[in-house]
Short mmCIF file of C-alpha atoms and ligand atoms in Angstrom, two decimals:
data_model
loop_
_atom_site.label_atom_id
_atom_site.label_comp_id
_atom_site.label_asym_id
_atom_site.label_seq_id
_atom_site.Cartn_x
_atom_site.Cartn_y
_atom_site.Cartn_z
CA MET R 1 -13.82 14.61 4.25
CA LEU R 2 -11.60 17.68 4.61
CA GLY R 3 -13.94 20.66 4.74
CA GLU R 4 -16.04 20.35 1.59
CA THR R 5 -13.53 18.18 -0.28
CA LYS R 6 -13.72 14.39 -0.35
CA VAL R 7 -10.52 12.45 0.27
CA SER R 8 -8.98 9.41 -1.44
CA PHE R 9 -6.16 7.49 0.28
CA SER R 10 -4.22 4.37 -0.68
CA GLY R 11 -0.73 2.88 -0.65
CA VAL R 12 1.55 0.18 -2.01
CA GLN R 13 4.32 -1.63 -0.13
CA PRO R 14 7.85 -1.38 -1.58
CA SER R 15 8.24 -5.07 -0.77
CA GLY R 16 9.18 -6.22 -4.27
CA ASN R 17 8.98 -5.24 -7.92
CA LEU R 18 5.45 -4.05 -8.62
CA THR R 19 3.21 -6.38 -10.62
CA ILE R 20 0.38 -5.89 -13.10
CA GLY R 21 -1.85 -6.97 -10.17
CA ASN R 22 -0.72 -3.90 -8.18
CA TYR R 23 -1.26 -1.78 -11.31
CA LEU R 24 -4.67 -3.07 -12.43
CA GLY R 25 -6.09 -3.61 -8.94
CA ALA R 26 -4.84 -0.42 -7.36
CA ILE R 27 -2.50 2.20 -8.92
CA ARG R 28 -4.41 2.53 -12.21
CA ASN R 29 -7.50 3.49 -10.22
CA PHE R 30 -5.79 6.05 -7.97
CA SER R 31 -5.87 8.74 -10.67
CA LEU R 32 -9.66 8.43 -11.09
CA TYR R 33 -9.94 10.66 -8.02
CA SER R 34 -7.17 13.17 -8.77
CA GLU R 35 -9.44 15.90 -10.15
CA ALA R 36 -12.38 15.96 -7.75
CA TYR R 37 -10.83 14.61 -4.51
CA LYS R 38 -7.93 15.51 -2.28
CA CYS R 39 -5.68 12.48 -2.87
CA PHE R 40 -3.03 11.03 -0.56
CA TYR R 41 -1.06 8.10 -2.00
CA CYS R 42 1.92 6.83 -0.06
CA VAL R 43 4.67 4.28 -0.36
CA VAL R 44 4.00 2.19 2.74
CA ASP R 45 7.53 1.32 3.82
CA SER R 46 6.54 0.79 7.48
CA HIS R 47 4.17 -1.97 6.37
CA ALA R 48 6.92 -3.59 4.29
CA ILE R 49 9.11 -4.32 7.34
CA THR R 50 6.53 -6.76 8.74
CA VAL R 51 8.49 -9.13 6.48
CA ARG R 52 12.32 -9.01 6.56
CA GLN R 53 13.70 -6.63 3.93
CA VAL R 54 17.25 -6.09 2.68
CA PRO R 55 17.90 -2.40 3.62
CA ALA R 56 19.47 -1.37 0.30
CA GLU R 57 16.62 -3.00 -1.62
CA LEU R 58 13.94 -1.40 0.53
CA ARG R 59 15.55 2.02 -0.02
CA ARG R 60 15.82 1.47 -3.80
CA ARG R 61 12.25 0.19 -4.09
CA THR R 62 10.89 3.15 -2.16
CA TYR R 63 12.23 5.48 -4.88
CA GLU R 64 11.09 3.06 -7.60
CA THR R 65 7.54 2.83 -6.24
CA LEU R 66 7.25 6.60 -6.07
CA ALA R 67 8.59 6.89 -9.65
CA LEU R 68 6.04 4.28 -10.77
CA TYR R 69 3.18 6.21 -9.15
CA ILE R 70 4.12 9.24 -11.24
CA ALA R 71 4.81 7.19 -14.39
CA CYS R 72 1.37 5.57 -14.04
CA GLY R 73 -0.21 9.01 -14.30
CA LEU R 74 -0.28 10.46 -10.78
CA ASP R 75 0.67 14.10 -11.11
CA PRO R 76 2.48 15.26 -7.91
CA GLN R 77 0.86 18.68 -8.33
CA LYS R 78 -2.62 17.15 -8.09
CA ASN R 79 -1.91 14.28 -5.66
CA THR R 80 0.00 14.21 -2.38
CA LEU R 81 2.63 11.53 -2.99
CA TYR R 82 4.86 10.65 -0.04
CA VAL R 83 6.62 7.98 2.00
CA GLN R 84 4.75 6.60 5.02
CA SER R 85 7.71 6.70 7.44
CA HIS R 86 8.22 10.43 6.68
CA VAL R 87 4.96 11.20 8.52
CA HIS R 88 5.42 9.88 12.06
CA GLU R 89 1.73 10.43 12.91
CA HIS R 90 0.93 7.13 11.12
CA THR R 91 2.70 5.03 13.74
CA GLU R 92 1.62 7.27 16.60
CA LEU R 93 -2.07 6.95 15.75
CA ALA R 94 -1.56 3.21 15.20
CA TRP R 95 -0.61 2.80 18.87
CA ILE R 96 -3.77 4.57 19.96
CA LEU R 97 -5.94 2.52 17.59
CA ASN R 98 -4.29 -0.68 18.88
CA CYS R 99 -6.11 0.08 22.11
CA PHE R 100 -9.42 0.12 20.21
CA THR R 101 -8.84 -3.08 18.24
CA MET R 102 -9.71 -6.53 19.53
CA PHE R 103 -7.33 -9.48 19.51
CA GLY R 104 -10.10 -11.67 18.04
CA GLU R 105 -10.63 -9.25 15.14
CA LEU R 106 -6.97 -9.34 14.18
CA SER R 107 -6.86 -13.14 14.52
CA ARG R 108 -9.52 -13.43 11.81
CA MET R 109 -7.54 -11.54 9.14
CA THR R 110 -6.83 -13.88 6.24
CA GLN R 111 -3.67 -12.02 5.17
CA PHE R 112 -2.20 -12.58 8.65
CA LYS R 113 -2.98 -16.29 8.40
CA ASP R 114 -1.48 -16.51 4.87
CA LYS R 115 1.64 -14.53 5.73
CA SER R 116 2.22 -16.43 8.99
CA THR R 117 2.21 -19.66 7.00
CA LYS R 118 4.56 -18.17 4.40
CA HIS R 119 6.93 -16.65 7.01
CA ALA R 120 6.60 -19.23 9.80
CA ASP R 121 10.04 -18.27 11.18
CA ASN R 122 9.04 -14.63 11.67
CA ILE R 123 5.46 -14.31 12.94
CA ASN R 124 6.11 -10.93 14.55
CA ALA R 125 3.63 -8.64 16.32
CA GLY R 126 3.85 -6.15 13.43
CA LEU R 127 2.50 -8.77 11.02
CA PHE R 128 -0.40 -9.26 13.42
CA THR R 129 -1.16 -5.55 13.94
CA TYR R 130 -0.54 -4.58 10.28
CA PRO R 131 -4.27 -3.81 9.75
CA VAL R 132 -4.20 -1.33 12.67
CA LEU R 133 -1.40 0.63 11.01
CA MET R 134 -3.43 0.51 7.80
CA ALA R 135 -6.48 1.84 9.68
CA SER R 136 -4.33 4.64 11.04
CA ASP R 137 -3.04 5.46 7.49
CA ILE R 138 -6.61 5.78 6.26
CA LEU R 139 -8.24 7.53 9.24
CA LEU R 140 -5.50 10.18 9.64
CA TYR R 141 -6.65 11.83 6.41
CA GLN R 142 -10.43 11.70 7.12
CA THR R 143 -10.61 9.48 4.06
CA ASP R 144 -13.83 8.90 2.11
CA VAL R 145 -12.60 6.35 -0.46
CA VAL R 146 -9.82 3.74 -0.48
CA PRO R 147 -9.10 2.32 -3.95
CA ILE R 148 -7.73 -1.22 -3.43
CA GLY R 149 -7.65 -4.75 -4.83
CA ILE R 150 -10.11 -7.19 -3.30
CA ASP R 151 -7.46 -8.82 -1.05
CA GLN R 152 -7.37 -5.63 1.05
CA LYS R 153 -11.16 -5.36 1.50
CA GLN R 154 -11.15 -7.22 4.81
CA HIS R 155 -8.60 -4.73 6.20
CA VAL R 156 -10.73 -1.72 5.21
CA GLU R 157 -13.75 -3.38 6.81
CA LEU R 158 -11.76 -3.74 10.03
CA CYS R 159 -10.72 -0.08 9.72
CA ARG R 160 -14.42 0.84 9.55
CA ASN R 161 -15.11 -1.19 12.70
CA ILE R 162 -12.28 0.56 14.54
CA ALA R 163 -13.48 4.00 13.36
CA ASP R 164 -17.03 3.17 14.39
CA ARG R 165 -15.94 1.95 17.83
CA PHE R 166 -13.86 5.10 18.38
CA ASN R 167 -16.65 7.39 17.09
CA GLN R 168 -19.19 5.71 19.39
CA ILE R 169 -17.08 6.72 22.39
CA TYR R 170 -15.75 10.02 20.97
CA PRO R 171 -18.36 11.20 18.46
CA GLY R 172 -17.34 12.99 15.27
CA THR R 173 -13.68 11.97 15.27
CA PHE R 174 -13.21 10.01 12.04
CA THR R 175 -14.80 10.00 8.58
CA MET R 176 -16.08 6.53 7.68
CA PRO R 177 -14.05 5.26 4.67
CA GLU R 178 -15.46 3.16 1.81
CA PRO R 179 -13.34 0.54 0.04
CA ILE R 180 -13.45 1.08 -3.74
CA ILE R 181 -12.81 -2.11 -5.63
CA ALA R 182 -12.61 -1.87 -9.40
CA LYS R 183 -14.93 -4.21 -11.29
CA ASP R 184 -12.09 -5.32 -13.58
CA GLY R 185 -8.68 -6.31 -12.28
CA LYS R 186 -9.68 -6.58 -8.63
CA LYS R 187 -7.77 -9.86 -8.27
CA ILE R 188 -5.19 -10.78 -10.89
CA MET R 189 -4.07 -14.36 -10.37
CA SER R 190 -0.65 -16.04 -10.60
CA LEU R 191 0.23 -17.28 -14.11
CA ALA R 192 1.69 -20.47 -12.64
CA GLU R 193 -1.05 -21.22 -10.07
CA PRO R 194 -4.18 -19.40 -11.23
CA THR R 195 -6.09 -20.12 -8.01
CA LYS R 196 -3.54 -17.99 -6.13
CA LYS R 197 -3.22 -14.17 -6.20
CA MET R 198 -0.37 -12.70 -8.25
CA SER R 199 2.03 -11.25 -5.64
CA LYS R 200 5.17 -9.18 -5.96
CA SER R 201 6.90 -11.35 -3.35
CA ASP R 202 6.22 -14.62 -5.23
CA GLU R 203 9.48 -16.54 -5.52
CA ASN R 204 8.56 -17.83 -8.97
CA ALA R 205 9.22 -14.90 -11.34
CA ASN R 206 7.39 -16.74 -14.14
CA ALA R 207 4.16 -16.59 -12.11
CA VAL R 208 4.25 -12.81 -12.07
CA VAL R 209 4.29 -10.09 -14.73
CA TYR R 210 6.12 -7.06 -13.41
CA ILE R 211 5.20 -3.56 -14.60
CA LEU R 212 8.83 -3.16 -15.70
CA ASP R 213 9.21 -6.46 -17.60
CA ASP R 214 10.30 -5.97 -21.22
CA LYS R 215 8.09 -7.05 -24.11
CA ASP R 216 9.89 -10.36 -24.80
CA THR R 217 9.73 -11.35 -21.13
CA ILE R 218 6.04 -10.47 -20.94
CA ILE R 219 5.20 -12.53 -24.02
CA ARG R 220 7.29 -15.46 -22.78
CA LYS R 221 5.55 -15.43 -19.39
CA PHE R 222 2.07 -15.35 -20.94
CA LYS R 223 3.01 -18.14 -23.37
CA ARG R 224 3.93 -20.31 -20.38
CA ALA R 225 0.82 -19.42 -18.37
CA VAL R 226 -0.96 -22.45 -16.94
CA THR R 227 -4.35 -23.02 -18.62
CA ASP R 228 -6.37 -26.23 -19.12
CA SER R 229 -6.77 -29.08 -21.57
CA ASP R 230 -9.73 -27.43 -23.35
CA THR R 231 -8.93 -25.28 -26.43
CA CYS R 232 -11.82 -22.87 -26.40
CA VAL R 233 -11.32 -19.30 -25.12
CA ARG R 234 -14.39 -18.76 -22.94
CA PHE R 235 -15.04 -17.56 -19.40
CA ALA R 236 -16.31 -20.49 -17.35
CA GLU R 237 -16.11 -22.04 -13.90
CA GLY R 238 -13.07 -24.26 -13.49
CA LYS R 239 -11.11 -22.48 -16.25
CA ASP R 240 -9.10 -20.36 -13.76
CA GLY R 241 -6.09 -19.85 -16.02
CA ILE R 242 -8.14 -18.73 -19.03
CA ASN R 243 -10.47 -16.64 -16.84
CA ASN R 244 -7.42 -14.82 -15.48
CA LEU R 245 -5.97 -14.19 -18.95
CA MET R 246 -9.37 -12.94 -20.17
CA SER R 247 -9.58 -10.58 -17.23
CA ILE R 248 -6.08 -9.21 -17.93
CA TYR R 249 -6.81 -8.87 -21.68
CA SER R 250 -10.10 -7.13 -20.91
CA CYS R 251 -8.37 -4.65 -18.56
CA PHE R 252 -5.75 -3.75 -21.16
CA THR R 253 -8.08 -3.59 -24.21
CA GLN R 254 -11.42 -2.61 -22.59
CA LYS R 255 -13.03 -5.47 -24.57
CA THR R 256 -15.89 -7.34 -22.91
CA TYR R 257 -15.68 -11.10 -22.29
CA GLU R 258 -18.23 -11.68 -25.11
CA GLU R 259 -16.07 -9.68 -27.54
CA ILE R 260 -12.99 -11.65 -26.48
CA GLU R 261 -14.78 -14.98 -26.95
CA ARG R 262 -15.89 -13.90 -30.45
CA GLU R 263 -12.41 -12.63 -31.34
CA PHE R 264 -10.79 -15.98 -30.51
CA GLU R 265 -13.53 -18.32 -31.71
CA GLY R 266 -11.97 -21.28 -33.53
CA ARG R 267 -8.43 -20.14 -32.60
CA GLY R 268 -6.26 -21.96 -30.04
CA TYR R 269 -4.84 -20.83 -26.72
CA GLY R 270 -1.48 -20.03 -28.38
CA ASP R 271 -2.97 -17.14 -30.40
CA PHE R 272 -4.84 -15.87 -27.36
CA LYS R 273 -1.81 -15.92 -25.06
CA LEU R 274 0.23 -14.01 -27.64
CA ALA R 275 -2.51 -11.37 -27.93
CA VAL R 276 -2.67 -10.97 -24.14
CA GLY R 277 1.13 -10.56 -23.98
CA GLU R 278 1.13 -7.98 -26.79
CA ALA R 279 -1.73 -5.95 -25.30
CA CYS R 280 -0.04 -5.95 -21.89
CA ALA R 281 3.38 -4.96 -23.29
CA ALA R 282 1.82 -2.16 -25.40
CA ALA R 283 -0.01 -0.72 -22.38
CA LEU R 284 3.08 -0.84 -20.17
CA GLU R 285 5.54 0.61 -22.70
CA PRO R 286 4.71 4.33 -22.13
CA ILE R 287 4.79 3.79 -18.34
CA GLN R 288 8.22 2.17 -18.60
CA LYS R 289 9.60 5.05 -20.72
CA GLU R 290 8.34 7.68 -18.30
CA TYR R 291 9.60 5.63 -15.33
CA ALA R 292 13.14 5.45 -16.76
CA LYS R 293 13.27 9.25 -17.06
CA LEU R 294 11.93 9.78 -13.54
CA LEU R 295 14.25 7.29 -11.90
CA ALA R 296 17.26 9.01 -13.44
CA ASP R 297 16.30 12.18 -11.56
CA LYS R 298 16.63 11.25 -7.90
CA ALA R 299 16.67 14.92 -6.83
CA TYR R 300 13.22 15.40 -8.39
CA LEU R 301 11.85 12.32 -6.59
CA GLU R 302 13.25 13.63 -3.30
CA GLN R 303 11.58 16.97 -3.94
CA VAL R 304 8.25 15.19 -4.57
CA MET R 305 8.56 13.14 -1.36
CA ALA R 306 9.48 16.20 0.71
CA LYS R 307 6.56 18.25 -0.61
CA GLY R 308 4.22 15.27 -0.15
CA ALA R 309 5.37 14.66 3.43
CA GLU R 310 4.84 18.31 4.29
CA GLU R 311 1.30 18.34 2.89
CA ALA R 312 0.42 15.00 4.49
CA SER R 313 1.91 15.98 7.89
CA TYR R 314 -0.24 19.09 8.03
CA VAL R 315 -3.47 17.05 7.81
CA ALA R 316 -2.13 14.14 9.89
CA ARG R 317 -1.13 16.49 12.72
CA ARG R 318 -4.61 17.99 12.85
CA THR R 319 -6.34 14.60 13.10
CA LEU R 320 -3.88 13.27 15.68
CA GLY R 321 -4.27 16.43 17.77
CA LYS R 322 -8.05 16.02 17.71
CA VAL R 323 -7.75 12.34 18.74
CA LYS R 324 -5.39 13.15 21.63
CA LYS R 325 -7.68 15.89 22.92
CA LYS R 326 -10.70 13.58 22.81
CA LEU R 327 -8.77 10.88 24.68
CA GLY R 328 -7.86 13.31 27.47
CA PHE R 329 -4.12 13.55 26.78
CA VAL R 330 -2.59 16.79 28.05
CA ILE R 331 -1.49 18.74 24.97
CA PRO R 332 1.82 20.60 25.58
CA SER R 333 1.32 24.35 25.32
CA SER R 334 3.92 24.46 22.51
CA HIS R 335 1.49 22.37 20.36
CA THR R 336 -1.56 24.60 20.73
N1 AQP T 401 -2.97 -9.71 -7.75
C1 AQP T 401 -3.58 -8.56 -7.47
N2 AQP T 401 -4.69 -8.20 -8.14
C2 AQP T 401 -5.32 -7.03 -7.87
N3 AQP T 401 -4.88 -6.15 -6.94
C3 AQP T 401 -3.77 -6.48 -6.25
N4 AQP T 401 -3.08 -5.85 -5.29
C4 AQP T 401 -2.01 -6.61 -4.92
N5 AQP T 401 -1.98 -7.73 -5.65
C5 AQP T 401 -3.06 -7.68 -6.48
C6 AQP T 401 -3.42 -4.54 -4.74
O1 AQP T 401 -2.27 -3.72 -4.81
C7 AQP T 401 -2.30 -2.78 -3.72
C8 AQP T 401 -0.98 -2.73 -3.04
O2 AQP T 401 -0.73 -3.96 -2.41
P1 AQP T 401 0.35 -4.03 -1.25
O3 AQP T 401 1.66 -3.75 -1.79
O4 AQP T 401 -0.08 -3.14 -0.15
O5 AQP T 401 0.26 -5.46 -0.66
P2 AQP T 401 -0.38 -6.80 -1.12
O6 AQP T 401 -1.85 -6.66 -1.28
O7 AQP T 401 0.08 -7.83 -0.14
O8 AQP T 401 0.29 -6.98 -2.57
P3 AQP T 401 1.31 -8.08 -3.01
O9 AQP T 401 1.72 -7.73 -4.42
O10 AQP T 401 0.72 -9.43 -2.80
O11 AQP T 401 2.54 -7.81 -2.05
P4 AQP T 401 3.36 -8.82 -1.15
O12 AQP T 401 3.79 -9.93 -2.07
O13 AQP T 401 4.49 -8.03 -0.62
O14 AQP T 401 2.41 -9.28 -0.08
C9 AQP T 401 -3.45 -3.21 -2.81
O15 AQP T 401 -4.57 -2.36 -3.02
C10 AQP T 401 -3.75 -4.61 -3.25
O16 AQP T 401 -5.10 -4.97 -3.06
#
């Protein structure tokens, strides 16, 4: 909480082309807080380098992710939109919080286990301490709510443990953040392996629907989506592929599962997959149009990032100063 105003914070890594999972699980929900909360949404480039990135691609995707934030409805006048590495307090607080985080806690993080298996040749310390940087992102802004997909819930729970531990020793330092996980779209699954989360870094492009895919591509990907040998569109245990498509269709049409089952009663999977593809393409079309305009104006995006970094730095500096004082660091007279 900043004064009387509640705070929302979240971020997305520019580690690939953004997917409908990133949109439905996270970005779409960011704007729910824009009116009543002070909102900080950043492009978390420092997190992205826990996995090797091609520099030119990382740079391009940082602009693209920012443009997508705005195209998805985040007004830079109402939300502080910025790039994580432009506010050095994130990494500075992360070091301090590393000293309040236990090795055993980090060892239990499922994302670390998954990513170490996926990137067995590069199990670096940053991959291990990723959740500490995330805790620092959140706590710097005295955040009340963190809108995220369910895969990030464990990291926010760890952040709460770190904040609690720090507050026990140095009372009143950090606001305790709450993870906010949308009821619909909290975990969109891969179209090729529906027991696995849809991820922007998936090597199989057919498993993933990107926010910027064109209509034909979207429909083709949904047509190929793995389902089951049944023919009935209904939400049931063991029907992971259909359950996933129903969840996506529900997110894009606001229809309930009962309404979807009635709509496709007596019709095959082919009709259903086409309808999901069309609903998804129709919802993404206005975002894609707005995105194309924004991306063509690099100067505007740079202006947004500069303004965002200035606003974010102001708050981040205050929290970091408070933390340093509580720890007993000598504050240089030029900083007081
Ligand atoms: N499939 C998903 N369904 C719902 N929400 C999702 N999110 C990611 N995938 C899904 C949410 O998107 C936000 C940003 O995620 P991130 O970029 O910080 O990292 P991630 O969770 O690791 O996402 P990816 O797409 O799987 O990235 P890579 O492939 O680079 O690891 C988060 O709120 C996340 O929950």
